Tab-separated table of C-alpha atoms in Angstrom:
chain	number	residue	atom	x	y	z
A	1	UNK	CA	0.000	0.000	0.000
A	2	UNK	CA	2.872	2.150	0.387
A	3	UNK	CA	3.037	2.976	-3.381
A	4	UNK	CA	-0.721	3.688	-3.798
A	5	UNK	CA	-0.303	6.770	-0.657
A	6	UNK	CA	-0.350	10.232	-2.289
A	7	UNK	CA	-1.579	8.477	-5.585
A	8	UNK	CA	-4.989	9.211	-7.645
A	9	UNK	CA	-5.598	6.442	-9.643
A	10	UNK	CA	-7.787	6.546	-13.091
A	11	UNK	CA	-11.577	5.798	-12.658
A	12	UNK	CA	-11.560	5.170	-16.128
A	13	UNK	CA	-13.121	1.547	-17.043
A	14	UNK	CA	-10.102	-1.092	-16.621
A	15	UNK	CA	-7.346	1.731	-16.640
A	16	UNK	CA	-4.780	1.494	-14.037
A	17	UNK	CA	-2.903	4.441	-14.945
A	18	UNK	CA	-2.506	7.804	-12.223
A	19	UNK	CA	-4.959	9.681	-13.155
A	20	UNK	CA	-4.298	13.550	-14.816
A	21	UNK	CA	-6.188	16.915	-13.337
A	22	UNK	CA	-9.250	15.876	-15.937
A	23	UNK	CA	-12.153	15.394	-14.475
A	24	UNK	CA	-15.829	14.676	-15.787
A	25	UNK	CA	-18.079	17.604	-16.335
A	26	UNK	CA	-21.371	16.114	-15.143
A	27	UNK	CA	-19.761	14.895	-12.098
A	28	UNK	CA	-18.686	18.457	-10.794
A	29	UNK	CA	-21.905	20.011	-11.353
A	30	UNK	CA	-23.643	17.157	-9.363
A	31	UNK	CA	-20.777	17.060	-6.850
A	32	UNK	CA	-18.848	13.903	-7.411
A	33	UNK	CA	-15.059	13.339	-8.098
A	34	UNK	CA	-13.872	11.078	-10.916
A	35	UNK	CA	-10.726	11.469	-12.826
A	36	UNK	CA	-9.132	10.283	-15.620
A	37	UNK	CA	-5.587	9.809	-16.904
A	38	UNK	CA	-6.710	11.741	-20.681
A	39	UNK	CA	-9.604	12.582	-23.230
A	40	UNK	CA	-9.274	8.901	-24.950
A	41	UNK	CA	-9.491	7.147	-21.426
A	42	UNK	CA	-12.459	9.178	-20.502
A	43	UNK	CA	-14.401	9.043	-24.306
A	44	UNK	CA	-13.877	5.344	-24.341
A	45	UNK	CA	-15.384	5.039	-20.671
A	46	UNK	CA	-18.212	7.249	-21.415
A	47	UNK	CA	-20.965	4.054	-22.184
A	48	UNK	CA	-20.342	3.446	-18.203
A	49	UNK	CA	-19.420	6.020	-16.325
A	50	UNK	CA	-22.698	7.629	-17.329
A	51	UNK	CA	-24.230	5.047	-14.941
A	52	UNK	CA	-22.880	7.032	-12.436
A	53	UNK	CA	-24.934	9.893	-12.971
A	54	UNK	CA	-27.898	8.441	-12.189
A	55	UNK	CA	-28.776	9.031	-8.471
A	56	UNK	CA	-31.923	7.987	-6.220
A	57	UNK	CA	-34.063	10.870	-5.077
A	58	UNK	CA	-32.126	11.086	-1.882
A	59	UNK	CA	-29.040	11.862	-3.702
A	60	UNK	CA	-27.445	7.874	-3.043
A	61	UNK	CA	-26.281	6.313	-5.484
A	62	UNK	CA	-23.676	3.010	-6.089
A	63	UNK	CA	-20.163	4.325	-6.955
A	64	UNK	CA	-19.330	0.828	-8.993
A	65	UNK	CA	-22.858	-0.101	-11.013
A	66	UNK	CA	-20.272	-2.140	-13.562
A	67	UNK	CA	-19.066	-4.135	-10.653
A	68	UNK	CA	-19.650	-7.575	-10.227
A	69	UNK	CA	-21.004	-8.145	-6.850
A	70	UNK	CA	-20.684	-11.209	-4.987
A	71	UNK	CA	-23.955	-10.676	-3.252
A	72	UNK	CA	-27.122	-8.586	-3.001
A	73	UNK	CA	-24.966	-5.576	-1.162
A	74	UNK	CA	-24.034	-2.402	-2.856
A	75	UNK	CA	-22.239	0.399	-1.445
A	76	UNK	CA	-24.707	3.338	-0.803
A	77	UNK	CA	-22.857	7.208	-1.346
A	78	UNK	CA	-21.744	9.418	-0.844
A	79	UNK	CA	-19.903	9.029	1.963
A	80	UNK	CA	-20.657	11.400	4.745
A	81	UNK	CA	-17.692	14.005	5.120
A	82	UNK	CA	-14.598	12.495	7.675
A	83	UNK	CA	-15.507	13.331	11.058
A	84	UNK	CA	-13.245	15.759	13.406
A	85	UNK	CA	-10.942	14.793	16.202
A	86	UNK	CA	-9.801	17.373	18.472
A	87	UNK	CA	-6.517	18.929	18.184
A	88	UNK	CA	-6.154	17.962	22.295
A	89	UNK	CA	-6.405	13.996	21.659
A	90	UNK	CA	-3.284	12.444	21.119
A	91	UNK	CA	-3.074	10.037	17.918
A	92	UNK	CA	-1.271	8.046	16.029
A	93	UNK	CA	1.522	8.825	13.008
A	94	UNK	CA	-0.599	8.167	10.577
A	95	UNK	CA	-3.074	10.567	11.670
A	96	UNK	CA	-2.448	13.059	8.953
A	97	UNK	CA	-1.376	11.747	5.931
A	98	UNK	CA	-2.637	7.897	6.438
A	99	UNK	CA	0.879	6.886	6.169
A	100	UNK	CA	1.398	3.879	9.629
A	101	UNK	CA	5.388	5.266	9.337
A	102	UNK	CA	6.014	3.440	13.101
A	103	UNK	CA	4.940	0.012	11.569
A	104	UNK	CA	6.400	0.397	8.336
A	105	UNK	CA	9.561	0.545	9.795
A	106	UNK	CA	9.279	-2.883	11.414
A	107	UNK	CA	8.002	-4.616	8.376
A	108	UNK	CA	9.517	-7.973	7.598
A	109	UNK	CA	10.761	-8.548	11.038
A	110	UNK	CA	9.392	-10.761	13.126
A	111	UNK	CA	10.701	-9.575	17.036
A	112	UNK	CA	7.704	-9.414	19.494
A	113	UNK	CA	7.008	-7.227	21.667
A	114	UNK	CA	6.973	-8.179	25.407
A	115	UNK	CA	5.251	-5.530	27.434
A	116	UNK	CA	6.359	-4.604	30.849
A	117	UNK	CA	3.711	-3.821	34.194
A	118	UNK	CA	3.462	-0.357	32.920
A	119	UNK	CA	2.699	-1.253	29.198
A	120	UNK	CA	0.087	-3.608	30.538
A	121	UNK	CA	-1.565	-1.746	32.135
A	122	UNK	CA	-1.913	0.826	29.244
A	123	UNK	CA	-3.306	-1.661	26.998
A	124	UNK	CA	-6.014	-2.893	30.218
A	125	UNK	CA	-6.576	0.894	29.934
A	126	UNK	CA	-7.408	1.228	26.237
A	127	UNK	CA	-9.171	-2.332	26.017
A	128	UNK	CA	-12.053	-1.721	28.966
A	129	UNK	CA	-12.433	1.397	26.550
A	130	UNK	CA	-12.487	0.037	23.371
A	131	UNK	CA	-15.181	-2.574	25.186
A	132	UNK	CA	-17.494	0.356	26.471
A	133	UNK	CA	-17.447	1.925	22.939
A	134	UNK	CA	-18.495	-1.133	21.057
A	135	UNK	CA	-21.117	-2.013	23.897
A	136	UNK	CA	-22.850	1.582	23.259
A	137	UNK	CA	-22.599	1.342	19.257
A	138	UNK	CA	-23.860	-1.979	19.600
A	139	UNK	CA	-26.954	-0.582	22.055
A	140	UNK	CA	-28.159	1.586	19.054
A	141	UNK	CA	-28.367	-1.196	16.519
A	142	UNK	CA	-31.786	-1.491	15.083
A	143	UNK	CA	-33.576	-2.138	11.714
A	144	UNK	CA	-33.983	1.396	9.770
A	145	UNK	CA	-30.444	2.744	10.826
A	146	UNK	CA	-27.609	3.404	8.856
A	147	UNK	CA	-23.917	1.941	8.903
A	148	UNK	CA	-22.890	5.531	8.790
A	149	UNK	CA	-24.597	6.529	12.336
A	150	UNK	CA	-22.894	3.366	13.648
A	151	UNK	CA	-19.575	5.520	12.874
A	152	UNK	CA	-21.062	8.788	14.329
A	153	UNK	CA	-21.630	7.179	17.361
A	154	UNK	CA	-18.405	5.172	17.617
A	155	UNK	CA	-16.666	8.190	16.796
A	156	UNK	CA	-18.735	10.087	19.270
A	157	UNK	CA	-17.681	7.978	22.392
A	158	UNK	CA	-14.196	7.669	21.509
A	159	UNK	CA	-13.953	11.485	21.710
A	160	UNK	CA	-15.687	11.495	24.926
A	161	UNK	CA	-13.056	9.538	26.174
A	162	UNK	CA	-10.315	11.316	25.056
A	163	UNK	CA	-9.419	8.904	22.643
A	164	UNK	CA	-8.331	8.444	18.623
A	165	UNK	CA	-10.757	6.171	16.465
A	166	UNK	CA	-7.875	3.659	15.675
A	167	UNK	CA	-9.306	3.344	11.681
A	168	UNK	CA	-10.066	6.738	11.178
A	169	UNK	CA	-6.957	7.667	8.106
A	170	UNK	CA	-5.561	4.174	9.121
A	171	UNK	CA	-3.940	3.895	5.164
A	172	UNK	CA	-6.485	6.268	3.883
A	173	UNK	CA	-9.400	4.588	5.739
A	174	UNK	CA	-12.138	7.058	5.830
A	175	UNK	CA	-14.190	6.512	8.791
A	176	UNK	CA	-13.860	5.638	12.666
A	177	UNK	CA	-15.111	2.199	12.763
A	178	UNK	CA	-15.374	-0.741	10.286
A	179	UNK	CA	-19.240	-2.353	9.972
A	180	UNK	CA	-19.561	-5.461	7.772
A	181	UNK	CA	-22.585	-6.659	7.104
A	182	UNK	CA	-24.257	-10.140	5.594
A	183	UNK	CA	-21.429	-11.113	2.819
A	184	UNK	CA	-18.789	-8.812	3.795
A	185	UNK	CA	-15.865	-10.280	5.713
A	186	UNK	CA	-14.405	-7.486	7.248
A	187	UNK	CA	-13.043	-3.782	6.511
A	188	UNK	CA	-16.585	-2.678	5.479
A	189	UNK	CA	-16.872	1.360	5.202
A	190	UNK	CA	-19.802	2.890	6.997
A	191	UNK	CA	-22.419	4.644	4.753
A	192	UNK	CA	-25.683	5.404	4.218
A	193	UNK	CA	-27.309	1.933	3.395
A	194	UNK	CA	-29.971	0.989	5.967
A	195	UNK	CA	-29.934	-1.838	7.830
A	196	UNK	CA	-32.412	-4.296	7.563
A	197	UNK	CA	-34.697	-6.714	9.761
A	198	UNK	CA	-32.835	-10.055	9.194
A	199	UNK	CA	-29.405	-8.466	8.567
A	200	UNK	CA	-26.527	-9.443	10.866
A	201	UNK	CA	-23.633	-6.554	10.912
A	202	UNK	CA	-20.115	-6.844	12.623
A	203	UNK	CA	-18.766	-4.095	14.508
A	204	UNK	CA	-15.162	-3.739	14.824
A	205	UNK	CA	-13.935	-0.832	17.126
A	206	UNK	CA	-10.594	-0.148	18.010
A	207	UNK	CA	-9.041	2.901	20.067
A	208	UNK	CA	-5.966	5.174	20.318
A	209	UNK	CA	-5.301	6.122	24.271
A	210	UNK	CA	-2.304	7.442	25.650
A	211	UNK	CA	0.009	5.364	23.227
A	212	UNK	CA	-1.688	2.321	22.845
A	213	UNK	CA	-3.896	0.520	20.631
A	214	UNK	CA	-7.184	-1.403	21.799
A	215	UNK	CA	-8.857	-3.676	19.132
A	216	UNK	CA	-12.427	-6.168	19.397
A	217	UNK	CA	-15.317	-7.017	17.199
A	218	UNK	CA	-18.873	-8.695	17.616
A	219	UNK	CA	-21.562	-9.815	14.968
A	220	UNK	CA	-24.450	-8.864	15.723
A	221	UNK	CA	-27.878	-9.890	14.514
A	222	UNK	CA	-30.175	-7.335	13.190
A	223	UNK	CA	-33.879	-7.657	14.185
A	224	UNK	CA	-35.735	-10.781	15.389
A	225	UNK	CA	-35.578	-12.131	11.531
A	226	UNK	CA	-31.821	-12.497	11.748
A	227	UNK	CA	-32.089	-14.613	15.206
A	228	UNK	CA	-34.674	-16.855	13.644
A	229	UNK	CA	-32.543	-17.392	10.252
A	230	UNK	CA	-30.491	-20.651	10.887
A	231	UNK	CA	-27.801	-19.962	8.773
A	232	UNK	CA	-27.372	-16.485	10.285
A	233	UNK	CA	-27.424	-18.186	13.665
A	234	UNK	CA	-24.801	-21.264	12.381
A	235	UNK	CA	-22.139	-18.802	10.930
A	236	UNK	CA	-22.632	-15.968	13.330
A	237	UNK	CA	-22.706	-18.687	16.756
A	238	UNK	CA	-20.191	-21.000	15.265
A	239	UNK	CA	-17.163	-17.453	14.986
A	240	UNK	CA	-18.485	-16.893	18.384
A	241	UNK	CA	-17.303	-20.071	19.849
A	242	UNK	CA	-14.225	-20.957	17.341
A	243	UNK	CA	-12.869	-17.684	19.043
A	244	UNK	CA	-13.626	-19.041	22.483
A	245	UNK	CA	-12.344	-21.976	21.465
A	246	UNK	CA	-8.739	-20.439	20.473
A	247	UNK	CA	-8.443	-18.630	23.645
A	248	UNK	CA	-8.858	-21.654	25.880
A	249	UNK	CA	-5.186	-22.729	24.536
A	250	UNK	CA	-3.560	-19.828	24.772
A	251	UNK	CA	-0.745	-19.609	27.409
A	252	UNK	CA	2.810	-19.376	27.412
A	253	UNK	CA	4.776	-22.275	25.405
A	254	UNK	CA	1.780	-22.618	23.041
A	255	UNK	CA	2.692	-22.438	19.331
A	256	UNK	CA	1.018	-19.708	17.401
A	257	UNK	CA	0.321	-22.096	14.661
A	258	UNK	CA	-2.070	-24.089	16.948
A	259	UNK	CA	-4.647	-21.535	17.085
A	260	UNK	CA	-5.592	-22.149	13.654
A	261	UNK	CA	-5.613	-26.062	14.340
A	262	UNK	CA	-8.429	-25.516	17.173
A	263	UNK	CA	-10.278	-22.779	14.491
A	264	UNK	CA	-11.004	-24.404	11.421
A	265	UNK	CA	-11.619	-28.187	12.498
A	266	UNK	CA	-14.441	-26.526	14.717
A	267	UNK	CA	-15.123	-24.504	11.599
A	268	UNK	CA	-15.826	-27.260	9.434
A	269	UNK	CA	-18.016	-29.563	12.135
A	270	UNK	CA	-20.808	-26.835	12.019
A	271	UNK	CA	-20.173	-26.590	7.953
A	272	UNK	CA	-18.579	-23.205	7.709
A	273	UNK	CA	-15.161	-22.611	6.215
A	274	UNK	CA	-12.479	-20.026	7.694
A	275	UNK	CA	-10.902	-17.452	5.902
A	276	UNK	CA	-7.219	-17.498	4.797
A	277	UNK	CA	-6.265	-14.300	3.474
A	278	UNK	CA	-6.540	-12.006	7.090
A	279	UNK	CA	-5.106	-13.037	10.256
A	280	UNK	CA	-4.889	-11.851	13.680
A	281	UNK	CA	-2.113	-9.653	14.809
A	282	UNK	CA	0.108	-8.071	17.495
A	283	UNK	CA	-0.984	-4.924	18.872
A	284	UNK	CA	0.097	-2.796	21.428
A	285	UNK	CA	1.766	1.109	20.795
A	286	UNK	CA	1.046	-0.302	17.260
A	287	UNK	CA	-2.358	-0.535	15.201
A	288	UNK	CA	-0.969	-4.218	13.622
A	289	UNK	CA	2.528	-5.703	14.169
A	290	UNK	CA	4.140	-9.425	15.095
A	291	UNK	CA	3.110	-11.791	15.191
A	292	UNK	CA	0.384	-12.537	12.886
A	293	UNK	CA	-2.174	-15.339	13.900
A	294	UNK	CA	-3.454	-17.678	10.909
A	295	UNK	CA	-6.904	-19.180	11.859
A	296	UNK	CA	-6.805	-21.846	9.744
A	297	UNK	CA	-5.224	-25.314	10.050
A	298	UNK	CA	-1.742	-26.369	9.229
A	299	UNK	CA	-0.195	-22.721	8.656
A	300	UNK	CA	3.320	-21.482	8.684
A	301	UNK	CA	2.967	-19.198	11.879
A	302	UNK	CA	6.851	-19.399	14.015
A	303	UNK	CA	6.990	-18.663	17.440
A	304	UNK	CA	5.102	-19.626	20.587
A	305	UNK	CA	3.489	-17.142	23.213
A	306	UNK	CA	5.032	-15.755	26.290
A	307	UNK	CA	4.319	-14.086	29.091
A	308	UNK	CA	3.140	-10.159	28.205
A	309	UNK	CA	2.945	-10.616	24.554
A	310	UNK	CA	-0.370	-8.596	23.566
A	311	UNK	CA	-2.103	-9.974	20.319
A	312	UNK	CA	-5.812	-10.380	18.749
A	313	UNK	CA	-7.264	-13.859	17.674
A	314	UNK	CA	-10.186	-12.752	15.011
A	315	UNK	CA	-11.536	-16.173	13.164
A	316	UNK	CA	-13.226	-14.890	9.765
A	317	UNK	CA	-16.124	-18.000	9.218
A	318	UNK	CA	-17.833	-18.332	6.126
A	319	UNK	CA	-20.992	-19.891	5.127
A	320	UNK	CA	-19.813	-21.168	1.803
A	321	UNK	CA	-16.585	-20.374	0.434
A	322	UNK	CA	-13.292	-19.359	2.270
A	323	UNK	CA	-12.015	-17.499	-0.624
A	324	UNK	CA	-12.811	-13.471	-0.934
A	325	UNK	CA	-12.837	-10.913	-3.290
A	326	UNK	CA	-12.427	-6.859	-2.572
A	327	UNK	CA	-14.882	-4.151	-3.799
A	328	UNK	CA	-13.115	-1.440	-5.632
A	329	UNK	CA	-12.896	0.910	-3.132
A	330	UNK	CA	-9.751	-1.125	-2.109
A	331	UNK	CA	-10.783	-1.816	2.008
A	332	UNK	CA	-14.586	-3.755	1.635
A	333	UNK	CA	-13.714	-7.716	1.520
A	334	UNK	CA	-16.590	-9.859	0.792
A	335	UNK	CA	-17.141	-13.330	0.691
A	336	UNK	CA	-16.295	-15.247	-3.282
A	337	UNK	CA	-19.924	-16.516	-3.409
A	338	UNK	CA	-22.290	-14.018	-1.609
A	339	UNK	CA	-23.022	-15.617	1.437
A	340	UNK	CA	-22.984	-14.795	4.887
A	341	UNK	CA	-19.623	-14.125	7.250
A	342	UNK	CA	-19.482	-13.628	10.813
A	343	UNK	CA	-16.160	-12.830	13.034
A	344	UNK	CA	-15.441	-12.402	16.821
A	345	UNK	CA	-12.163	-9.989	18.150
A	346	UNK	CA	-10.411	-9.578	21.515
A	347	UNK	CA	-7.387	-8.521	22.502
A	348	UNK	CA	-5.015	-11.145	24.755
A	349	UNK	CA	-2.577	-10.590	27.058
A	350	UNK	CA	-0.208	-13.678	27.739
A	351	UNK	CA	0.031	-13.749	31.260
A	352	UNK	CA	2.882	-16.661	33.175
A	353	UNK	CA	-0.448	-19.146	33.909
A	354	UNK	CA	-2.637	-18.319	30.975
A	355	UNK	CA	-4.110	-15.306	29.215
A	356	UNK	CA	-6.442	-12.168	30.038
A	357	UNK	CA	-8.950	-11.555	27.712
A	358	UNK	CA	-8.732	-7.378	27.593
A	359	UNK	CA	-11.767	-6.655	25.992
A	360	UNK	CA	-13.864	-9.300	27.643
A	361	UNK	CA	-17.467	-9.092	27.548
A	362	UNK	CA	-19.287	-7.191	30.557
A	363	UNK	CA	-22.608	-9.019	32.276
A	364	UNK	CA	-24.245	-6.119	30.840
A	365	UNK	CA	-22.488	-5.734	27.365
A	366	UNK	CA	-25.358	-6.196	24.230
A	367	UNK	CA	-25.017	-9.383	21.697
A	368	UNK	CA	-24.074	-12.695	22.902
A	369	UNK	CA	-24.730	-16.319	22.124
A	370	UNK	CA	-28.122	-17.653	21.058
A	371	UNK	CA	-29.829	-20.848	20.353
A	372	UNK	CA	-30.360	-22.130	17.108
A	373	UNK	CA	-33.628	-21.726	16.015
A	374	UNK	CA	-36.703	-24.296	16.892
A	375	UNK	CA	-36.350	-27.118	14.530
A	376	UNK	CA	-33.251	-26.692	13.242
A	377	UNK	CA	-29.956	-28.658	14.639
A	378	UNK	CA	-27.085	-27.309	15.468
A	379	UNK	CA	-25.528	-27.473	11.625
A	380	UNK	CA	-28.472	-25.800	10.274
A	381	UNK	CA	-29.976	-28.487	8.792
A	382	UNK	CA	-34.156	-28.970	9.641
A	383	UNK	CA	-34.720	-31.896	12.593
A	384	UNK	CA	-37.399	-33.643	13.929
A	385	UNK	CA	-40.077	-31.875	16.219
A	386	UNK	CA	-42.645	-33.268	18.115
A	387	UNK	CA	-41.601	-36.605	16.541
A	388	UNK	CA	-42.772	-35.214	12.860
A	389	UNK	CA	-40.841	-36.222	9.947
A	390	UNK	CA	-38.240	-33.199	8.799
């Protein structure tokens, strides 16, 4: 990603040059950017860029109509302008210019970090956050809301607590919290699509305080016709407890490949598959560093955990297939046949007996496990009821 910083590319149809200071007529007077690398590139895109012109009443519209969507999801802009953090919260280098210069430098290496009492107790600090911000974004969730109030109110509380929304410029990220919904995996970009009864949406929060990074998602189901949808329930309960699963192994001595051999077997009993392509990470004064943690079977991870290593376990299950595909707006990751994902986050601390889970659940805290529905057993597949034939 290094080389695309700083870069506009072409938005001309299956051009990958850098695009020139030309931009499309129509799209300034109705107040959207596109630019292209010349006149030719721009003439012989004209049959579908037009598409873009074409907005609902509401001003929305879907910045990629030629795309090929996986699913039934389509991006809904524009995207509401970045939202302010005050000059008096600390944040990280990348603040500015989206450029993660701290863990740049470290790329390629594999050293971990062992934290000392002090740098423990930051990341306690930022993690009980990072837990009370999801917990109140995950209080408003609701049929008939948007993704994009999801990140208002994220961004909201982290401010109240003097803290930097972790995503927010995170490599040109443009919004305080990631929300993937139905068919996307992760990295999904808050905006103005409504979510729906029978939807389930994952929230991933992560916060900037006093030096250190705190990172956890949930899944959460949308309305009572997402708890009552068994595959909803299999693929959302089934990430729950493959990451409950993981963190029942971790202690010091245990090889970070393992984590992955607990994931995916689970994984595969309930008839889900795990994703390959993004792992869990290290995190502590940094957003991501060593060492990454595979959740599927038989990886390559080196290394075993030790006592104050800080990292995330964050199983990616799929209904169908493992494989993914990204939108073109580079972050959104969504599932290679359209169906459903669901994923689970904490952050660990390796402790000399075991592990802390930082961002533990509260008794109070919104979401948690549910029953398959009536009927159905626990791999989603109709049973018997009252002794009736399925």
């Amino acid at each position: 990603m290094v080389e695309g910083v700083g870069k506009r590319m072409c938005t001309g149809t299956a051009c990958e040059n850098e695009a020139s200071s030309l931009q499309c007529p129509t799209c300034l007077k109705i107040g959207k950017e596109s630019y292209f690398c010349s006149q030719d590139c721009f003439k012989r895109s004209w049959p579908e860029h037009k598409a873009l012109h074409k907005t609902t009443p509401n001003g929305h519209y879907n910045p990629f109509p030629t795309y090929p969507f996986t699913g039934s999801l389509r991006p809904v802009y524009p995207l509401s302008p970045r939202r302010e953090v005050p000059a008096s919260i600390p944040r990280p280098d990348y603040a500015e210019d989206g450029v993660p210069r701290s863990e740049r430098k470290l790329l390629g290496r594999n050293k971990i970090s062992i934290l000392n009492e002090k740098e423990q107790a930051a990341m306690r600090k930022v993690s009980v956050l990072a837990r009370e911000v999801l917990d109140i974004a995950a209080r408003e969730l609701r049929p008939g809301i948007s993704t994009d109030y999801i990140d208002e109110v994220v961004h909201k509380a982290c401010v109240e607590r003097n803290s930097y929304p972790s995503p927010l410029n995170y490599c040109r990220f443009p919004k305080s919290v990631c929300t993937s919904t139905n068919e996307i995996i992760c990295h999904g970009i808050p905006d103005g699509r409504i979510l729906l009864d029978g939807d389930i949406v994952n929230i991933d929060v992560t916060l900037y305080h006093e030096g250190f990074h705190g990172d956890l998602n949930e899944t959460y189901y949308v309305g009572d016709k997402a708890r009552a949808d068994p595959d909803s329930v299999r693929v959302v309960e089934t990430a729950r407890e493959c990451l409950d699963r993981a963190i029942q192994i971790v202690k010091p001595g245990m090889l970070i490949r393992d984590i992955g051999n607990v994931i995916e077997p689970h994984a595969k009993s309930k008839g889900c598959s795990v994703v390959k392509t993004f792992v869990g990470h290290g995190i502590n004064r940094l957003f991501h560093c060593a060492p990454n943690i595979p959740h599927y079977a038989k990886n390559k991870a080196v290394g075993e955990a030790k006592a104050g290593m800080c990292f995330t376990i964050e199983p990616m299950i799929n209904l169908g297939t493992h494989k993914d595909k990204s939108w073109p707006d580079d972050w959104t990751i969504v599932t290679g046949d359209g169906k459903r994902s669901a994923q689970f986050e904490h952050t660990l601390l390796v402790t000399p007996t075991g592990v802390e889970v930082l961002t533990a659940r509260r008794d109070d805290s919104p979401g948690g496990p549910i029953p398959m529905p009536d009927g159905v057993d626990q791999n989603g597949s109709a049973g018997n009821v009252n002794g009736a034939a399925a």
